[in-house]
PDB file of C-alpha atoms in Angstrom:
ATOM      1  CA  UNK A   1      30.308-176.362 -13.938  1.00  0.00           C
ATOM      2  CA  UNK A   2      26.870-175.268 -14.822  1.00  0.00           C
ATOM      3  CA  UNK A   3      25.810-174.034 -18.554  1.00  0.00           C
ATOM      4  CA  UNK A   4      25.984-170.403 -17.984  1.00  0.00           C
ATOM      5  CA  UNK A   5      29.947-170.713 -16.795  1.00  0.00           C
ATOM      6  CA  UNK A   6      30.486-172.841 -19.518  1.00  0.00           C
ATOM      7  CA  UNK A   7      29.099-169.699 -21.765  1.00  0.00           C
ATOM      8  CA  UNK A   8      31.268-167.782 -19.606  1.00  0.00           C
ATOM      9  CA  UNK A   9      34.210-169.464 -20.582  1.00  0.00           C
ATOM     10  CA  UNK A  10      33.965-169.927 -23.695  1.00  0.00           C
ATOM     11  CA  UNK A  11      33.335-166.457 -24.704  1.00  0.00           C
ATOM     12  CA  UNK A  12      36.463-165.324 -22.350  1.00  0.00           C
ATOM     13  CA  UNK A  13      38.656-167.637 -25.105  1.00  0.00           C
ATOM     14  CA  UNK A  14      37.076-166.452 -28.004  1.00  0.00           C
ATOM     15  CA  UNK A  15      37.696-162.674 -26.839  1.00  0.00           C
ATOM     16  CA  UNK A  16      41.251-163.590 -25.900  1.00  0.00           C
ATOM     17  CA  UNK A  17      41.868-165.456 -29.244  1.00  0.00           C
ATOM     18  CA  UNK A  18      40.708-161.992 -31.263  1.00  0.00           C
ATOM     19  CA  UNK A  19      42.577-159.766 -28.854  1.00  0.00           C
ATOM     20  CA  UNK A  20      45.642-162.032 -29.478  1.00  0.00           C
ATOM     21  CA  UNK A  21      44.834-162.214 -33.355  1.00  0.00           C
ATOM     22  CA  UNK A  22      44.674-158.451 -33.401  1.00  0.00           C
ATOM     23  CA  UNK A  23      47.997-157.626 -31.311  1.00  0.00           C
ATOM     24  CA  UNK A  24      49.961-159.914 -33.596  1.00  0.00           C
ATOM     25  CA  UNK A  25      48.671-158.697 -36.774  1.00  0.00           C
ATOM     26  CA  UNK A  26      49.362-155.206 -35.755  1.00  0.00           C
ATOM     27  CA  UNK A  27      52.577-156.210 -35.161  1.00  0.00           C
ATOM     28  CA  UNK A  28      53.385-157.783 -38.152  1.00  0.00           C
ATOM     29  CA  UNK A  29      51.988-154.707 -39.805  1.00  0.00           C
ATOM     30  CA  UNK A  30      54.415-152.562 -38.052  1.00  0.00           C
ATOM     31  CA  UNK A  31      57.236-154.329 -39.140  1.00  0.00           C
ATOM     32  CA  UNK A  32      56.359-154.814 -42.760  1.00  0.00           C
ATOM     33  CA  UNK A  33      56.180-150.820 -42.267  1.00  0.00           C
ATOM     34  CA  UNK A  34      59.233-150.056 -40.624  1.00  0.00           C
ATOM     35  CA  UNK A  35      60.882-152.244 -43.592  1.00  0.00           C
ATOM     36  CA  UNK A  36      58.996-150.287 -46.244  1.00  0.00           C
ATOM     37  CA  UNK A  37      60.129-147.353 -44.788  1.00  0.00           C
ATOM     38  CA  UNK A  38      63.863-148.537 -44.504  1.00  0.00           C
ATOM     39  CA  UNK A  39      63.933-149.492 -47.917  1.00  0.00           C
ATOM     40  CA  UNK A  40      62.593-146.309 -49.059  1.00  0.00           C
ATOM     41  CA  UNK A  41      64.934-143.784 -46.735  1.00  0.00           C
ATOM     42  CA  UNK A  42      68.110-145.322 -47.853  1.00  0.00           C
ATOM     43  CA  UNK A  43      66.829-145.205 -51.672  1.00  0.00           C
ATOM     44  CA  UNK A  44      65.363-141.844 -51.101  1.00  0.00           C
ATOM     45  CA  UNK A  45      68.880-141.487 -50.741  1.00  0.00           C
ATOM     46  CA  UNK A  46      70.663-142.127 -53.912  1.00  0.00           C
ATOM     47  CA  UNK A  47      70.454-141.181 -56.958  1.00  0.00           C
ATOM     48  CA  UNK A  48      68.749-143.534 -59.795  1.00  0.00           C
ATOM     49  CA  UNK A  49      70.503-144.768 -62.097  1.00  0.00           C
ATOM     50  CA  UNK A  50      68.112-143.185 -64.705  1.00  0.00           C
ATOM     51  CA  UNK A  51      68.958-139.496 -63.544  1.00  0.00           C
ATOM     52  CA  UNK A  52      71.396-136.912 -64.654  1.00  0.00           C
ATOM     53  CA  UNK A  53      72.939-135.850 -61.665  1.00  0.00           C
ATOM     54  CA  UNK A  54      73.861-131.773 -61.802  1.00  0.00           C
ATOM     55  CA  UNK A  55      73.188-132.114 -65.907  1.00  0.00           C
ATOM     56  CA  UNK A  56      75.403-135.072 -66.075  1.00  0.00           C
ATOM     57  CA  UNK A  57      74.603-138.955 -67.027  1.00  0.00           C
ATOM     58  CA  UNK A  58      75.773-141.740 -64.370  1.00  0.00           C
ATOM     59  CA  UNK A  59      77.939-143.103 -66.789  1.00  0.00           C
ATOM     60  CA  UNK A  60      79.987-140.187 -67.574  1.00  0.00           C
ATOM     61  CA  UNK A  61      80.243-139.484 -63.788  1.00  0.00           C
ATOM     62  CA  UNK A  62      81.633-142.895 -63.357  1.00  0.00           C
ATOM     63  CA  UNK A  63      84.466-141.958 -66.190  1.00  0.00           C
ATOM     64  CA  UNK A  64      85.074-138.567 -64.114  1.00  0.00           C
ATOM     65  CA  UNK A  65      85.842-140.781 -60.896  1.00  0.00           C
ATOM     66  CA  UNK A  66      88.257-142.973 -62.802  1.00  0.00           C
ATOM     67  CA  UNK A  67      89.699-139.687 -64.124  1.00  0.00           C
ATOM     68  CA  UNK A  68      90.068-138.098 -60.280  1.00  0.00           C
ATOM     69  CA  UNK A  69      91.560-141.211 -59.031  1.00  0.00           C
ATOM     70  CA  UNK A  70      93.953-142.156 -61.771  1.00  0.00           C
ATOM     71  CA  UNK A  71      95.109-138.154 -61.619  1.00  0.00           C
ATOM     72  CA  UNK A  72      96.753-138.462 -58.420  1.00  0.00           C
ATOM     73  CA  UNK A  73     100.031-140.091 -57.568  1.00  0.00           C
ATOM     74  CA  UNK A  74     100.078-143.393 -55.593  1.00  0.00           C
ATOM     75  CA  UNK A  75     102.139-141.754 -52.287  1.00  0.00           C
ATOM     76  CA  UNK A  76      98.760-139.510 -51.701  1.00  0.00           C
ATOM     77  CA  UNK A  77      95.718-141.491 -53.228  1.00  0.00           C
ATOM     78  CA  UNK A  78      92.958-141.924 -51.068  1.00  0.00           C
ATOM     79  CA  UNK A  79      92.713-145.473 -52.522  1.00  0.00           C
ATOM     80  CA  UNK A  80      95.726-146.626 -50.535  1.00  0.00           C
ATOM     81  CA  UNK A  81      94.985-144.628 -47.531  1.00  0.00           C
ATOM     82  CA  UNK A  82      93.998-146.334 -44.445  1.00  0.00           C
ATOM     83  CA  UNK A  83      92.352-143.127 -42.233  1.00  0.00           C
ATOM     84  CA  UNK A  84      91.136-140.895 -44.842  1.00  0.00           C
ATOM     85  CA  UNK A  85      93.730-138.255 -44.408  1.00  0.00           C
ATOM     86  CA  UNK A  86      93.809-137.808 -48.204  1.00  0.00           C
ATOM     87  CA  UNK A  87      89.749-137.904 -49.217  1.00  0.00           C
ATOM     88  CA  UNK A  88      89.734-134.516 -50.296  1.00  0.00           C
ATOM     89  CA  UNK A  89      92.077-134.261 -52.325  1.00  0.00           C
ATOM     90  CA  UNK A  90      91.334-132.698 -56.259  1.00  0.00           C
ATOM     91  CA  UNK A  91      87.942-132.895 -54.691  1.00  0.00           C
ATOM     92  CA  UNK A  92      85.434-130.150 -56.467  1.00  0.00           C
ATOM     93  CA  UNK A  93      81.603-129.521 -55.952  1.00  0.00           C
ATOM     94  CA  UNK A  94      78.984-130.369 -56.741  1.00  0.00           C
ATOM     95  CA  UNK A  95      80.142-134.483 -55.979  1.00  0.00           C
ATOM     96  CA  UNK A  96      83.212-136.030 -54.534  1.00  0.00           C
ATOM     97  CA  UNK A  97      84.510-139.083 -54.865  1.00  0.00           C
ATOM     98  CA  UNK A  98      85.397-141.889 -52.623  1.00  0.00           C
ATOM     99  CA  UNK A  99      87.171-145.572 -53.581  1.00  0.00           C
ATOM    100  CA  UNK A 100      87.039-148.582 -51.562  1.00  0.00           C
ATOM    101  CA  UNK A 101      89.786-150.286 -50.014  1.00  0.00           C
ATOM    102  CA  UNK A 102      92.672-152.777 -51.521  1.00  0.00           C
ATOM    103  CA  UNK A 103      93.637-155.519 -49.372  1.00  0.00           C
ATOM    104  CA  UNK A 104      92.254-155.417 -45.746  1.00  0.00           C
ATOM    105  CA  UNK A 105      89.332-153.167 -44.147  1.00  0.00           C
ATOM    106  CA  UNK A 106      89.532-149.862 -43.952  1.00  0.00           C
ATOM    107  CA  UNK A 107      87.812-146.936 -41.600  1.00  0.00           C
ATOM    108  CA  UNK A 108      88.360-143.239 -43.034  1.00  0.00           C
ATOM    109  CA  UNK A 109      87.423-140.191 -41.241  1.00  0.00           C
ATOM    110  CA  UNK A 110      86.765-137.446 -43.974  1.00  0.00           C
ATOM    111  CA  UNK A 111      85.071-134.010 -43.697  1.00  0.00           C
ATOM    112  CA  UNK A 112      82.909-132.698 -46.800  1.00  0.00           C
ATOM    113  CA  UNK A 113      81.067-129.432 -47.630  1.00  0.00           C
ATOM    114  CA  UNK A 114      77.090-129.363 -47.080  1.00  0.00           C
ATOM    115  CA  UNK A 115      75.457-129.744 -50.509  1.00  0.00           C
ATOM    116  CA  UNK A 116      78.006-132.252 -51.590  1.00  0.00           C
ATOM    117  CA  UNK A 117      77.149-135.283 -53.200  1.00  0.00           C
ATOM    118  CA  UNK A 118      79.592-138.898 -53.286  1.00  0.00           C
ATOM    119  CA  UNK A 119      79.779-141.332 -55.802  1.00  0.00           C
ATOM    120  CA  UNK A 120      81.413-144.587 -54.993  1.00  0.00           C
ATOM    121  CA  UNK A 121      82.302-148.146 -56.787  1.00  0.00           C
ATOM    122  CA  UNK A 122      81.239-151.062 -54.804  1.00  0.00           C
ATOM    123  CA  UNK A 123      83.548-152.567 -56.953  1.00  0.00           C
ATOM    124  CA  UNK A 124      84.776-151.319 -60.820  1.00  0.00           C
ATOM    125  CA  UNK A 125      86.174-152.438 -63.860  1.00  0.00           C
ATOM    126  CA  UNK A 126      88.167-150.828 -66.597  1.00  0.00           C
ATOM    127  CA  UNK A 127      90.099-152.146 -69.487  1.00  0.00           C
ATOM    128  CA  UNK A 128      92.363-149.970 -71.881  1.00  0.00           C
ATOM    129  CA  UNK A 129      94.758-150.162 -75.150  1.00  0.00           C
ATOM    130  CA  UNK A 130      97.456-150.037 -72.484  1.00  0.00           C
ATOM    131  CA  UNK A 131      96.750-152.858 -70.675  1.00  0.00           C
ATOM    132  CA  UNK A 132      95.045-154.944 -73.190  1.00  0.00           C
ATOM    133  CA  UNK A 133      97.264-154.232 -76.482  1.00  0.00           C
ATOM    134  CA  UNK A 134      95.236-157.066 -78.493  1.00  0.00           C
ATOM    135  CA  UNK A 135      92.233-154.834 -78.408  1.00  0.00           C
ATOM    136  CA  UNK A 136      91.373-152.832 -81.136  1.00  0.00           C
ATOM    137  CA  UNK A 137      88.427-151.227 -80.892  1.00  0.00           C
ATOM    138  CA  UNK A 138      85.752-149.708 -78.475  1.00  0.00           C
ATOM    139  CA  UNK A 139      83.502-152.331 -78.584  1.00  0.00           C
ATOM    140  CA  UNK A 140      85.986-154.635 -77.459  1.00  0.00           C
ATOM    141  CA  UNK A 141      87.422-152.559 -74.044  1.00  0.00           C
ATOM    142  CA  UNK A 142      83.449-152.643 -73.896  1.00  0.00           C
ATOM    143  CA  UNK A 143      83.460-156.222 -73.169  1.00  0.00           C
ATOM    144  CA  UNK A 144      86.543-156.391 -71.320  1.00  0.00           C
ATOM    145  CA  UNK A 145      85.377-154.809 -68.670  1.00  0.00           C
ATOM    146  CA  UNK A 146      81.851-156.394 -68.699  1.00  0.00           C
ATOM    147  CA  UNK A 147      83.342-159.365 -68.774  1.00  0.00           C
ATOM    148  CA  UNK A 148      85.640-158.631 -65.682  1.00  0.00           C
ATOM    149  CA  UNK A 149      82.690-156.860 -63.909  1.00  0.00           C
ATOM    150  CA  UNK A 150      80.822-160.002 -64.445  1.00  0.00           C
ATOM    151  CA  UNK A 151      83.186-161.632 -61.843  1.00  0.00           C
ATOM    152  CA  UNK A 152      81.683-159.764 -58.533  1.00  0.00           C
ATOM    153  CA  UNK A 153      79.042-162.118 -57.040  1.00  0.00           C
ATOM    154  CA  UNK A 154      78.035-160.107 -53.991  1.00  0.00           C
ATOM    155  CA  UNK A 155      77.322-156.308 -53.248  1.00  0.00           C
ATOM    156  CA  UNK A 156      76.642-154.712 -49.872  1.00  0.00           C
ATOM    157  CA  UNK A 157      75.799-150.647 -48.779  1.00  0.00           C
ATOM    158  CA  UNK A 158      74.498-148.906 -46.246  1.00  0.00           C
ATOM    159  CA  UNK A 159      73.798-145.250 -45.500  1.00  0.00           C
ATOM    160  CA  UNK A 160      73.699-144.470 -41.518  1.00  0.00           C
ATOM    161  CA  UNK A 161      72.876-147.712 -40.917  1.00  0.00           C
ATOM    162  CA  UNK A 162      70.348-148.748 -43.400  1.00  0.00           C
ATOM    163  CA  UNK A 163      70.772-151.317 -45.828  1.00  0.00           C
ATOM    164  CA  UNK A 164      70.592-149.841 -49.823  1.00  0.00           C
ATOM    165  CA  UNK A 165      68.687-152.959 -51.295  1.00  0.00           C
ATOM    166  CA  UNK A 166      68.723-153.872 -54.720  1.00  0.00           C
ATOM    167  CA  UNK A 167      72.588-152.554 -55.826  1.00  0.00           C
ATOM    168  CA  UNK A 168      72.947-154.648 -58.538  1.00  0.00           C
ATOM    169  CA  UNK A 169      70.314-152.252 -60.592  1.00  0.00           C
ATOM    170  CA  UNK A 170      73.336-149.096 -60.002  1.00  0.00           C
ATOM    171  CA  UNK A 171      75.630-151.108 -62.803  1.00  0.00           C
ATOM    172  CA  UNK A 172      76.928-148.817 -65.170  1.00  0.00           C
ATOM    173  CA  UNK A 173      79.146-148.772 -68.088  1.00  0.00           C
ATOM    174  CA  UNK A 174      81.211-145.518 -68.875  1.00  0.00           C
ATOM    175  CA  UNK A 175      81.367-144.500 -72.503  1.00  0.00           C
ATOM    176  CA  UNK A 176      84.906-144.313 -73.985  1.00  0.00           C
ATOM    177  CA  UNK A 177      87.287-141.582 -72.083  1.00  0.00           C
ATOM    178  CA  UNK A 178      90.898-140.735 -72.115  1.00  0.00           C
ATOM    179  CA  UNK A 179      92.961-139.125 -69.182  1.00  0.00           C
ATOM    180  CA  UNK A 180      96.181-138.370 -68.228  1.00  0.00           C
ATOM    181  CA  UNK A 181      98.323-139.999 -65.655  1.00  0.00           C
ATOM    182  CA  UNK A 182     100.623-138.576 -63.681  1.00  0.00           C
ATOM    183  CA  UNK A 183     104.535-139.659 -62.404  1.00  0.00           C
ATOM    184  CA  UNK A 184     104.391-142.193 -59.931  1.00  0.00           C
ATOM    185  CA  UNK A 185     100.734-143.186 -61.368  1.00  0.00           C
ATOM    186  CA  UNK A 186      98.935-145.834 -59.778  1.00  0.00           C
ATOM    187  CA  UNK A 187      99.354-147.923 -62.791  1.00  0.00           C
ATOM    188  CA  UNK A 188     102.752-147.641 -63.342  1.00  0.00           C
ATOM    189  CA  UNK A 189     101.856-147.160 -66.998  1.00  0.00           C
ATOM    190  CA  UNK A 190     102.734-143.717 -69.183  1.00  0.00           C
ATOM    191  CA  UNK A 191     100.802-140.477 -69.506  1.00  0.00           C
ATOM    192  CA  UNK A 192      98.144-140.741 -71.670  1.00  0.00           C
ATOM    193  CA  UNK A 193      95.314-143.678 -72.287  1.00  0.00           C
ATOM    194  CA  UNK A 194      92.136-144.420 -73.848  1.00  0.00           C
ATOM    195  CA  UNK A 195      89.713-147.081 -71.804  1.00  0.00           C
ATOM    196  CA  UNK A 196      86.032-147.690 -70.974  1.00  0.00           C
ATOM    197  CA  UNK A 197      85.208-148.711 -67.438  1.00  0.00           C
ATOM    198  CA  UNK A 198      82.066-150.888 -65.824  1.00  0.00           C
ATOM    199  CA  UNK A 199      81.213-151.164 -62.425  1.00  0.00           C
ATOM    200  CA  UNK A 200      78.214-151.549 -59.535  1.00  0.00           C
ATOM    201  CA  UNK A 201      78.325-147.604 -57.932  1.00  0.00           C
ATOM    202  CA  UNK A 202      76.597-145.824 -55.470  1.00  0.00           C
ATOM    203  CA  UNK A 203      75.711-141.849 -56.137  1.00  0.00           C
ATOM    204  CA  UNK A 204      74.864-140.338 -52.417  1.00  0.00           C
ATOM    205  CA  UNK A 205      72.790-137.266 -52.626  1.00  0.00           C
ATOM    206  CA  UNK A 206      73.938-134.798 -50.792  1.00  0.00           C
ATOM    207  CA  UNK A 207      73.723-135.327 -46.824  1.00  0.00           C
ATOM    208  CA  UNK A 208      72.397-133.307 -44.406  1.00  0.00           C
ATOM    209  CA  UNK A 209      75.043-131.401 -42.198  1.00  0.00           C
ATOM    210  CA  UNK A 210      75.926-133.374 -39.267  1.00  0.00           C
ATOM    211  CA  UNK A 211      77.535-136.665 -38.415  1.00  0.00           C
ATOM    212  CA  UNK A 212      77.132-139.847 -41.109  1.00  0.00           C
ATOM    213  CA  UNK A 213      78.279-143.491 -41.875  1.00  0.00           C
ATOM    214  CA  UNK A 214      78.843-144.942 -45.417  1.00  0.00           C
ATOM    215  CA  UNK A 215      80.211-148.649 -45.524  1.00  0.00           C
ATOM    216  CA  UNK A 216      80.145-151.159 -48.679  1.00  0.00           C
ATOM    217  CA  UNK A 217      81.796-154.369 -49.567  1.00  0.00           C
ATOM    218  CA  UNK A 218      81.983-156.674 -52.735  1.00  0.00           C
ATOM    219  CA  UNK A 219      82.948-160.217 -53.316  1.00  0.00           C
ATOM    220  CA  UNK A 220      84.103-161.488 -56.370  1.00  0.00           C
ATOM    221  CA  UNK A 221      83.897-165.614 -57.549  1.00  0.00           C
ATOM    222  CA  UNK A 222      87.593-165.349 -58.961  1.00  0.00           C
ATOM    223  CA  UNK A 223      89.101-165.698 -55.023  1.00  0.00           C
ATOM    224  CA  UNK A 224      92.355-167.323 -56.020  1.00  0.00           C
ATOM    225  CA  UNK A 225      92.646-163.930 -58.231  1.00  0.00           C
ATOM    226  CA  UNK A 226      92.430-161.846 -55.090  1.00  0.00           C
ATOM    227  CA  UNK A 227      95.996-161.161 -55.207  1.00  0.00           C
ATOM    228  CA  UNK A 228      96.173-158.854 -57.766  1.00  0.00           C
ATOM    229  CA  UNK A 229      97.462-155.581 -57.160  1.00  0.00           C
ATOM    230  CA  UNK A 230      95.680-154.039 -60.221  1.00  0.00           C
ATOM    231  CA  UNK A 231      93.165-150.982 -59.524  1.00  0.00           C
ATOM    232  CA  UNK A 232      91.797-151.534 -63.120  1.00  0.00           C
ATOM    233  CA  UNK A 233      89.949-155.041 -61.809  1.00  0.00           C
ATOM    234  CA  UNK A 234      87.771-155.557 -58.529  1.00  0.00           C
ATOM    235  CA  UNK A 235      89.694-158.864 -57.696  1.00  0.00           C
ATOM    236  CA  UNK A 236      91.454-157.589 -54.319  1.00  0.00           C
ATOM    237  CA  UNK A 237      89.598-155.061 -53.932  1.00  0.00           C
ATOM    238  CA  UNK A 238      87.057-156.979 -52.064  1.00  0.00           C
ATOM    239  CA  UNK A 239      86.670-155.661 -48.663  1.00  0.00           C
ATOM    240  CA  UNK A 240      84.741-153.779 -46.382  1.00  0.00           C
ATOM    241  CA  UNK A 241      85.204-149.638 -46.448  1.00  0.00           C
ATOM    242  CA  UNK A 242      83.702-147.547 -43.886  1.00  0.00           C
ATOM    243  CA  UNK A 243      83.740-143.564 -44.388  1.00  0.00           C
ATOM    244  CA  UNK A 244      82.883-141.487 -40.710  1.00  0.00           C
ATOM    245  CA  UNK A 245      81.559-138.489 -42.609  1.00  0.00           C
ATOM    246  CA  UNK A 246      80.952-134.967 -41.137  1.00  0.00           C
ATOM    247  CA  UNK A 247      79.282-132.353 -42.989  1.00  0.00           C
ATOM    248  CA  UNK A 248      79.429-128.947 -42.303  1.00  0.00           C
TER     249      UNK A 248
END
C-alpha cells in the first residue's frame, strides 16, 4: 500500500471516528432532554408545596381531605372501595379527593368535572385526643404523627405515565382541626375529635378533558406493623392505587 492510500485511510477513520463521536453525543443529548422534559411535564403538573391552591394553604387542604374522608360511613367510603364506584362522593369543586388503597392493589375507574383539581396521600398520618388519650397538647399530636409519618421509607407517583420525581419535598403537616364523624365511622370512635395529621401528598392541577392515569404507592420500614387496620397510620396502607380518570 503506497503513501497516498495510507493518507487515504487514515483520514476515512478519522472522519468516521467524528461522525461516530457526533451521532452519539447527539444522542446522549436527546435523552438528557427527553428526561428534562419528563421531569418538568409531570411537575408542571402539581402544585408546589409553597402555593395556595384556590386561596387555600397545602396544609389546610390536607386537614379538608381528612375531614371528607372521615365524614363518610365505612359501607360507602371510597377508601375501601375496590372499582371506584364511590369516588365522588361529598365531592365539591374546585378539588376532589382521592385515598389510596388498604390491603391489596386497587384499580378505580372514576369520572371528574373539567377544571377539577385532586389531592392525594401517598401515604398519611394523623394522631388525636381520641386515640392517643396521654396527649395533652397540640404540640404533642404534632409529633405523633411526625413521628408515625417518619415510618414510610419509599414514595412512588406518576401522572399518565410519567414519573413525579422528588415526592418527598410534598410532606406536609396539617395545623390542628376538628371534625365530626358519622355512625358507622371508619374509626369506630364517637362524633366529635380534635387531631393534627402529617403526610407525603400529591395536589394534581386540574387535567385536561380526556382520558388519564394516576397511580402511587408507599412503603413503610415498620412491615411486621402492616396489619393494622387503622386509617389514622400508613402501616397497611402500603400498596399500589391506580385511578382510570375521565374528564369531561
Amino acid at each position: 500500500m503506497g503513501p497516498n492510500n495510507l493518507k487515504q485511510l487514515n483520514r476515512s477513520y478519522q472522519i468516521g471516528f467524528f461522525a461516530f463521536f457526533i451521532f452519539t453525543s447527539t444522542l446522549f443529548s436527546m435523552v438528557i432532554l427527553n428526561s428534562s422534559f419528563t421531569f418538568a411535564q409531570s411537575s408542571d403538573k402539581v402544585f408546589s408545596i409553597n402555593e395556595k391552591p384556590f386561596g387555600i394553604t397545602y396544609g389546610e387542604w390536607t386537614a379538608k381531605w381528612w375531614q371528607w374522608a372521615y365524614s363518610i360511613p365505612v359501607s360507602l367510603n371510597p377508601a375501601y372501595d375496590n372499582t371506584g364506584i364511590h369516588c365522588s362522593i361529598n365531592q365539591t369543586s374546585p378539588t376532589w379527593f382521592f385515598p389510596g388503597t388498604y390491603g391489596h392493589d386497587v384499580t378505580r375507574i372514576c369520572k371528574i368535572p373539567e377544571g377539577t383539581a385532586i389531592l392525594f396521600p401517598i401515604l398519611n398520618s394523623e394522631c388525636s385526643y381520641a386515640e392517643f388519650p396521654n396527649l395533652k397538647n397540640e404540640t404533642q399530636l404534632s409529633n405523633c404523627a411526625r413521628d408515625e409519618q417518619d415510618k414510610v421509607s419509599l414514595l412512588n407517583a406518576s401522572i399518565d405515565g410519567h414519573k413525579i420525581e422528588n415526592l418527598h419535598q410534598y410532606r406536609v403537616q396539617s395545623p390542628l382541626f376538628n371534625f365530626t364523624l358519622p355512625k358507622e365511622n371508619i374509626l369506630g370512635l364517637y362524633p366529635q375529635n380534635t387531631r393534627v395529621s402529617d403526610g407525603n401528598w400529591v395536589f394534581v392541577k386540574p387535567l385536561s378533558i380526556g382520558k388519564h392515569v394516576i397511580s402511587f404507592k408507599g412503603e413503610t420500614v415498620d412491615i411486621q406493623d402492616n396489619k393494622t387496620k387503622s386509617f389514622a397510620v400508613p402501616s397497611g396502607w402500603n400498596y399500589n392505587t391506580t385511578y382510570l380518570l375521565t374528564v369531561k
